[in-house]
Short mmCIF file of C-alpha atoms in Angstrom, two decimals:
data_model
loop_
_atom_site.label_atom_id
_atom_site.label_comp_id
_atom_site.label_asym_id
_atom_site.label_seq_id
_atom_site.Cartn_x
_atom_site.Cartn_y
_atom_site.Cartn_z
CA MET A 1 -31.26 36.59 -26.77
CA THR A 2 -33.20 34.33 -24.48
CA ASP A 3 -33.45 30.75 -25.60
CA ALA A 4 -37.04 30.32 -26.78
CA THR A 5 -36.87 26.53 -26.75
CA PRO A 6 -39.46 25.32 -24.23
CA LEU A 7 -38.18 23.62 -21.09
CA ILE A 8 -41.26 21.40 -21.21
CA HIS A 9 -43.61 21.03 -24.15
CA ALA A 10 -46.80 18.97 -23.95
CA THR A 11 -48.92 18.17 -26.98
CA ASP A 12 -52.49 16.83 -26.85
CA LEU A 13 -51.94 15.67 -23.28
CA THR A 14 -54.71 13.36 -22.05
CA VAL A 15 -54.75 11.62 -18.67
CA ARG A 16 -57.37 9.04 -17.73
CA PRO A 17 -57.06 7.17 -14.42
CA SER A 18 -57.39 3.40 -14.79
CA GLY A 19 -61.04 2.39 -14.89
CA ALA A 20 -62.29 5.97 -15.27
CA GLU A 21 -64.77 6.76 -18.03
CA VAL A 22 -63.88 10.42 -18.27
CA PRO A 23 -60.33 11.74 -18.57
CA VAL A 24 -59.11 14.10 -15.83
CA LEU A 25 -57.32 16.08 -18.53
CA ALA A 26 -58.06 16.09 -22.25
CA HIS A 27 -56.18 17.53 -25.23
CA VAL A 28 -53.99 19.92 -23.29
CA ASP A 29 -51.23 21.74 -25.18
CA PHE A 30 -48.75 23.39 -22.88
CA ALA A 31 -45.27 24.89 -22.98
CA ILE A 32 -43.12 26.77 -20.49
CA ARG A 33 -40.03 28.70 -21.57
CA PRO A 34 -36.92 29.79 -19.68
CA ALA A 35 -37.47 32.42 -16.93
CA GLU A 36 -41.25 32.53 -17.49
CA ILE A 37 -43.68 32.49 -14.55
CA VAL A 38 -46.79 30.52 -15.46
CA THR A 39 -49.68 29.94 -13.05
CA VAL A 40 -52.33 27.27 -13.51
CA VAL A 41 -55.68 28.07 -11.91
CA GLY A 42 -58.98 26.25 -11.77
CA PRO A 43 -61.58 24.89 -9.39
CA ASN A 44 -60.97 21.83 -7.20
CA GLY A 45 -60.95 18.68 -9.29
CA SER A 46 -60.00 20.56 -12.45
CA GLY A 47 -56.83 18.52 -12.94
CA LYS A 48 -54.25 21.12 -11.84
CA SER A 49 -52.08 18.75 -9.79
CA THR A 50 -52.53 16.01 -12.39
CA LEU A 51 -51.20 18.36 -15.07
CA VAL A 52 -48.10 19.07 -12.98
CA ARG A 53 -47.51 15.39 -12.31
CA ALA A 54 -47.97 14.56 -16.00
CA LEU A 55 -45.49 17.27 -17.02
CA LEU A 56 -42.99 15.89 -14.51
CA GLY A 57 -43.53 12.35 -15.80
CA HIS A 58 -45.16 11.05 -12.61
CA VAL A 59 -48.41 9.83 -14.19
CA PRO A 60 -48.98 7.78 -17.35
CA LEU A 61 -50.58 9.47 -20.35
CA ALA A 62 -53.64 8.09 -22.11
CA ALA A 63 -52.67 10.13 -25.19
CA GLY A 64 -50.36 12.87 -26.32
CA ARG A 65 -46.76 13.42 -25.36
CA VAL A 66 -44.53 15.46 -23.11
CA GLU A 67 -41.07 16.55 -24.20
CA ARG A 68 -38.60 17.84 -21.64
CA LYS A 69 -35.41 19.67 -22.49
CA PRO A 70 -32.57 17.12 -22.15
CA GLY A 71 -30.98 17.26 -18.71
CA LEU A 72 -33.66 19.62 -17.40
CA ARG A 73 -33.10 20.37 -13.69
CA ILE A 74 -36.36 20.70 -11.80
CA GLY A 75 -36.92 21.94 -8.26
CA TYR A 76 -40.26 20.68 -6.96
CA VAL A 77 -42.20 21.98 -3.98
CA PRO A 78 -45.04 19.48 -3.53
CA GLN A 79 -48.49 20.38 -2.29
CA ARG A 80 -48.25 18.76 1.09
CA VAL A 81 -45.19 17.44 2.79
CA HIS A 82 -45.99 15.27 5.76
CA ILE A 83 -43.14 15.12 8.19
CA GLU A 84 -43.73 12.97 11.20
CA GLN A 85 -44.08 15.54 13.98
CA ALA A 86 -42.43 13.28 16.52
CA LEU A 87 -39.46 12.70 14.28
CA PRO A 88 -36.57 14.88 15.37
CA MET A 89 -35.07 16.51 12.32
CA THR A 90 -33.24 19.79 12.01
CA VAL A 91 -33.63 22.12 9.05
CA ARG A 92 -29.97 21.45 8.19
CA ARG A 93 -30.57 17.68 8.03
CA PHE A 94 -33.73 18.16 5.98
CA LEU A 95 -31.82 20.22 3.40
CA SER A 96 -29.41 17.32 2.92
CA LEU A 97 -32.16 14.87 1.97
CA PRO A 98 -31.79 13.10 -0.35
CA VAL A 99 -28.53 14.67 -1.54
CA ARG A 100 -25.93 15.93 0.88
CA VAL A 101 -25.13 19.65 0.49
CA SER A 102 -22.41 21.77 2.03
CA ASP A 103 -23.08 24.02 5.02
CA GLU A 104 -22.25 27.04 2.85
CA ARG A 105 -24.76 26.08 0.20
CA ALA A 106 -27.47 25.35 2.77
CA ALA A 107 -26.84 28.69 4.49
CA ALA A 108 -26.88 30.56 1.18
CA GLU A 109 -30.27 29.18 0.08
CA LEU A 110 -31.85 29.77 3.50
CA ALA A 111 -30.64 33.37 3.29
CA ARG A 112 -31.98 33.69 -0.28
CA THR A 113 -35.42 32.48 0.77
CA GLY A 114 -35.57 34.84 3.74
CA VAL A 115 -35.02 32.39 6.62
CA PRO A 116 -31.31 32.70 7.41
CA GLY A 117 -29.88 30.93 10.44
CA LEU A 118 -32.60 28.31 10.89
CA GLU A 119 -30.23 25.36 10.43
CA SER A 120 -30.41 24.04 13.99
CA ARG A 121 -34.19 24.51 14.37
CA GLN A 122 -36.43 21.46 14.43
CA ILE A 123 -38.64 21.16 11.35
CA SER A 124 -41.61 20.51 13.64
CA ALA A 125 -41.05 23.87 15.38
CA LEU A 126 -41.30 25.99 12.23
CA SER A 127 -44.30 28.15 11.36
CA GLY A 128 -46.13 27.41 8.12
CA GLY A 129 -44.45 30.33 6.39
CA GLN A 130 -40.99 29.33 7.58
CA PHE A 131 -41.54 25.75 6.45
CA GLN A 132 -42.63 26.91 2.96
CA ARG A 133 -39.43 28.93 2.67
CA VAL A 134 -37.32 26.00 3.83
CA LEU A 135 -39.03 23.81 1.20
CA LEU A 136 -38.25 26.43 -1.41
CA ALA A 137 -34.62 26.62 -0.26
CA ARG A 138 -34.40 22.84 -0.61
CA ALA A 139 -35.88 22.97 -4.12
CA LEU A 140 -33.27 25.58 -5.10
CA LEU A 141 -30.33 23.47 -3.97
CA ASN A 142 -30.00 21.64 -7.28
CA ASP A 143 -29.87 24.96 -9.19
CA PRO A 144 -33.12 24.27 -11.08
CA GLN A 145 -33.94 25.63 -14.51
CA LEU A 146 -37.60 25.09 -13.64
CA LEU A 147 -39.21 25.53 -10.25
CA VAL A 148 -42.56 23.76 -9.80
CA LEU A 149 -44.80 24.83 -6.91
CA ASP A 150 -48.09 23.05 -6.21
CA GLU A 151 -50.40 25.26 -4.11
CA PRO A 152 -47.41 26.79 -2.29
CA THR A 153 -49.32 29.13 -0.01
CA GLN A 154 -51.87 26.78 1.51
CA GLY A 155 -52.34 27.72 5.12
CA LEU A 156 -50.55 31.07 4.90
CA ASP A 157 -52.30 34.32 5.79
CA GLN A 158 -52.59 37.14 3.26
CA PRO A 159 -49.35 38.96 4.18
CA GLY A 160 -47.57 35.59 4.23
CA MET A 161 -48.89 34.84 0.76
CA VAL A 162 -47.94 38.18 -0.71
CA GLY A 163 -44.47 37.89 0.83
CA PHE A 164 -44.03 34.40 -0.59
CA TYR A 165 -44.94 35.45 -4.13
CA LYS A 166 -42.64 38.46 -3.97
CA LEU A 167 -39.92 36.02 -2.98
CA ILE A 168 -40.72 33.82 -6.00
CA GLU A 169 -40.34 36.83 -8.31
CA GLU A 170 -36.98 37.65 -6.68
CA VAL A 171 -35.80 34.06 -7.07
CA ARG A 172 -36.77 34.14 -10.74
CA SER A 173 -34.85 37.36 -11.36
CA GLN A 174 -31.79 36.16 -9.41
CA THR A 175 -31.56 32.62 -10.77
CA GLY A 176 -33.27 32.88 -14.15
CA ALA A 177 -35.35 29.81 -13.31
CA ALA A 178 -38.75 29.43 -14.92
CA VAL A 179 -41.60 28.98 -12.43
CA LEU A 180 -44.71 26.85 -12.84
CA MET A 181 -47.26 27.36 -10.05
CA VAL A 182 -50.57 25.74 -9.33
CA SER A 183 -52.96 27.87 -7.37
CA HIS A 184 -56.59 28.56 -6.60
CA ASP A 185 -55.58 31.84 -5.06
CA LEU A 186 -56.61 34.61 -7.45
CA LEU A 187 -54.43 37.23 -5.79
CA VAL A 188 -51.39 35.27 -6.80
CA VAL A 189 -52.38 34.92 -10.34
CA MET A 190 -52.87 38.59 -10.64
CA ARG A 191 -49.64 39.53 -8.94
CA ALA A 192 -46.85 37.29 -9.96
CA SER A 193 -47.52 35.64 -13.31
CA ASP A 194 -46.41 36.36 -16.84
CA ARG A 195 -49.03 33.94 -18.10
CA VAL A 196 -52.11 32.35 -16.57
CA ILE A 197 -53.75 29.11 -17.67
CA CYS A 198 -57.33 28.38 -16.61
CA LEU A 199 -57.90 24.67 -16.40
CA ASN A 200 -61.07 22.68 -16.01
CA GLY A 201 -60.24 19.28 -17.46
CA HIS A 202 -59.03 21.19 -20.52
CA ILE A 203 -57.61 24.68 -21.05
CA CYS A 204 -60.52 27.12 -20.87
CA CYS A 205 -58.45 30.22 -21.45
CA GLU A 206 -54.87 31.39 -21.19
CA GLY A 207 -52.91 34.60 -21.56
CA THR A 208 -51.66 37.52 -19.52
CA PRO A 209 -53.35 38.02 -16.12
CA GLN A 210 -55.22 41.04 -17.50
CA ALA A 211 -56.47 39.17 -20.57
CA VAL A 212 -57.50 36.10 -18.61
CA SER A 213 -59.31 38.06 -15.92
CA ALA A 214 -61.46 39.62 -18.63
CA ALA A 215 -62.22 36.29 -20.32
CA PRO A 216 -65.81 35.03 -19.98
CA ALA A 217 -64.59 31.50 -19.12
CA TYR A 218 -62.58 32.87 -16.22
CA ARG A 219 -65.47 34.96 -14.91
CA ALA A 220 -67.81 32.00 -15.23
CA MET A 221 -65.35 29.85 -13.29
CA PHE A 222 -64.52 32.25 -10.49
CA GLY A 223 -67.58 34.44 -10.36
CA ALA A 224 -67.98 38.16 -9.94
CA ASP A 225 -65.54 38.42 -7.05
CA SER A 226 -62.72 37.84 -9.53
CA GLN A 227 -63.25 41.41 -10.72
CA GLY A 228 -62.90 42.70 -7.19
CA MET A 229 -59.69 40.73 -6.83
CA LEU A 230 -58.31 42.29 -9.99
CA ALA A 231 -59.16 45.80 -8.81
CA LEU A 232 -57.48 45.05 -5.49
CA TYR A 233 -54.42 43.77 -7.29
CA GLU A 234 -54.15 46.78 -9.58
CA HIS A 235 -54.55 49.13 -6.66
CA HIS A 236 -51.79 47.40 -4.71
CA HIS A 237 -49.53 47.28 -7.71
CA ASP A 238 -49.94 50.96 -8.47
CA HIS A 239 -49.47 52.17 -4.93
CA ASP A 240 -47.05 49.70 -3.45
CA HIS A 241 -44.23 52.21 -3.15
CA ASP A 242 -46.04 55.49 -2.58
CA HIS A 243 -45.96 55.43 1.19
CA VAL A 244 -42.20 55.11 1.56
CA GLY A 245 -40.86 57.89 3.75
CA THR A 246 -44.21 59.15 5.06
CA GLY A 247 -45.03 58.83 8.74
CA ALA A 248 -41.37 59.26 9.60
CA GLY A 249 -41.68 57.44 12.92
CA HIS A 250 -42.93 54.21 11.41
CA ASP A 251 -41.05 53.61 8.23
CA HIS A 252 -37.47 53.23 9.37
CA HIS A 253 -37.11 49.89 7.67
CA HIS A 254 -37.50 51.51 4.26
CA HIS A 255 -34.46 53.65 4.66
CA HIS A 256 -31.72 51.19 5.42
CA HIS A 257 -29.96 50.87 2.10
CA HIS A 258 -27.20 48.36 2.58
#
């Protein structure tokens, strides 16, 4: 039996910045349970990052309450991490901020996130995709029960994005961590989530990706192209594995079963 007790449970969550007339978020009820992947989508300014910060306890609430499971371990990958480019810092050093970790543990998480052996590389020399994976490795170091990712694929190209979300699904199945993602990237929502929440100052709709993509509020928010995105997603999902073994000269990498 999986434990159905929510890791985080918010009731009637309302956030109003000081001096603001209108709340950024109003009357939001939200829960995330163990091993669940939940994605929050919505237009810019809809309160997605504010919701994450409120759930993590980083912003004061105007009303409502947030309950976290006692001792909840959270791994957080923030939206933007500014590292002074001129500052020399290796990946290995970065992984030991703020808490020192063993070489073995650092190596294991880099391998898990698909960037093994980068320890001695300078952070400033990494590609965007490598840096995202290093950030994820760092978030996994404290063995989180909940992984929180705020717009994790900003700046990645489409293959980079798809690869990153596949990695998130693998991490979830390996570690059992729940995943809360914020995204405006519809492809993601349709690929990797158990549950999608559409936010625009309040929850407009929520449910499975299929249910949400059919909801009028979602279509109104994201327009007709959302249907095209869903079709694309379903096509990819159905045919992902069909081409294995065809074109014998080109598919060697599919056949190495270690």
